[in-house]
Amino acid sequence: MLSDQGKISLQAQVPAQLCGGRLDQAAAELFSAYSRTRLQQWIRDGALLVDGRVGKTREKLLGGECLTLNAQLQAEGEWQAQPVPFEIIFEDDSVIVVNKAAGLVVHPGAGNPDGTLLNGLLHHCEQLATVPRAGIVHRLDKDTTGLMVVAKTLEAHYSLTSQLKERTVKRHYQAIVQGVMTGGGTVDVPIGRHPTSRTRMAVLRPGREAGSRYREAISHYRLLERFAGHCHVEVALETGRTHQIRVHMAHLGYPLVGDGVYGGRLRLSAGGSAALSAALREFPRQALHALRLSFIHPHSGETVEWESSLPEDMQQLLDALQSEAPQQ
């Protein structure tokens, strides 16, 4: 039970089958809505008691003990609540589903200390101050649009971060890329911080240069529509690395239209009209939209799904491409 003042009050008896197990392991089993790391901290803080006494994380239990959890949630950061506008397409007691606009930074950082989605979330919902990163469990780049889920409680945060690790959160994007694909496929190449440019990511192969700085990254893509010099594609993320779709598509030779970091030189459609060339030159961002999002709801246990229409700028670019004779 969680009170309006952010206090958690729970009680459970250690069953016989956990006899001989450690206190932190038993707590993780009995209070499974919370991570073991957080439960270990509560044990050290004296917020989780064993038969009314302070316990130790590694102490062995006999079975039958009464575990009592009385924890007061504290603010997880020093960020300020600000009236930053953003679109909410769903909200209940556990989650908020946001349709992020282009140009909105998700989390404060270097060059963007405030005015972010996180600041706006804190203004919208005060209780998010007690959830790590104000409930943000995954991010979209500043100029990527579309769907994100935010956890409103510690229980929901633990559930969603666990689902991301277990890859049960499904995220489907649509993009407009340069070049002409013959079909879809899978990109399974690791991504890490670029060796010389710290603001960029790159495909890194195991070896001395990459060290241990790369992580597995898998993207599945399919062709939706092919034009004279461009394609409309859908990409499903199996993993969620920084800039993953942008890096993977560029690695294949099909960088996103408008991507100033990974896109390289702009490619214009052969024989395209002046209007199409202008639409491609003037597209202001990477043409990437988080179209569909599904996950297991932290409270109901049911699979839930949302879809967001393409934003106006991407739809207009698609219209311009479709107005020209597509390559068959």
Short mmCIF file of C-alpha atoms in Angstrom, two decimals, residues 4 20 75 87 98 116 129 175 186 247 253 303:
data_model
loop_
_atom_site.label_atom_id
_atom_site.label_comp_id
_atom_site.label_asym_id
_atom_site.label_seq_id
_atom_site.Cartn_x
_atom_site.Cartn_y
_atom_site.Cartn_z
CA ASP A 4 -0.68 9.95 -0.62
CA GLY A 20 17.96 -20.89 4.47
CA ALA A 75 12.86 12.80 -4.35
CA GLU A 87 0.83 15.58 -25.50
CA VAL A 98 3.29 10.46 -24.33
CA THR A 116 12.69 19.17 -21.11
CA ALA A 129 9.62 13.23 -8.16
CA ALA A 175 11.39 6.27 -41.24
CA THR A 186 17.72 -7.65 -39.73
CA VAL A 247 23.28 4.23 -36.83
CA GLY A 253 23.93 2.53 -46.61
CA THR A 303 -0.76 -6.44 -23.08
#
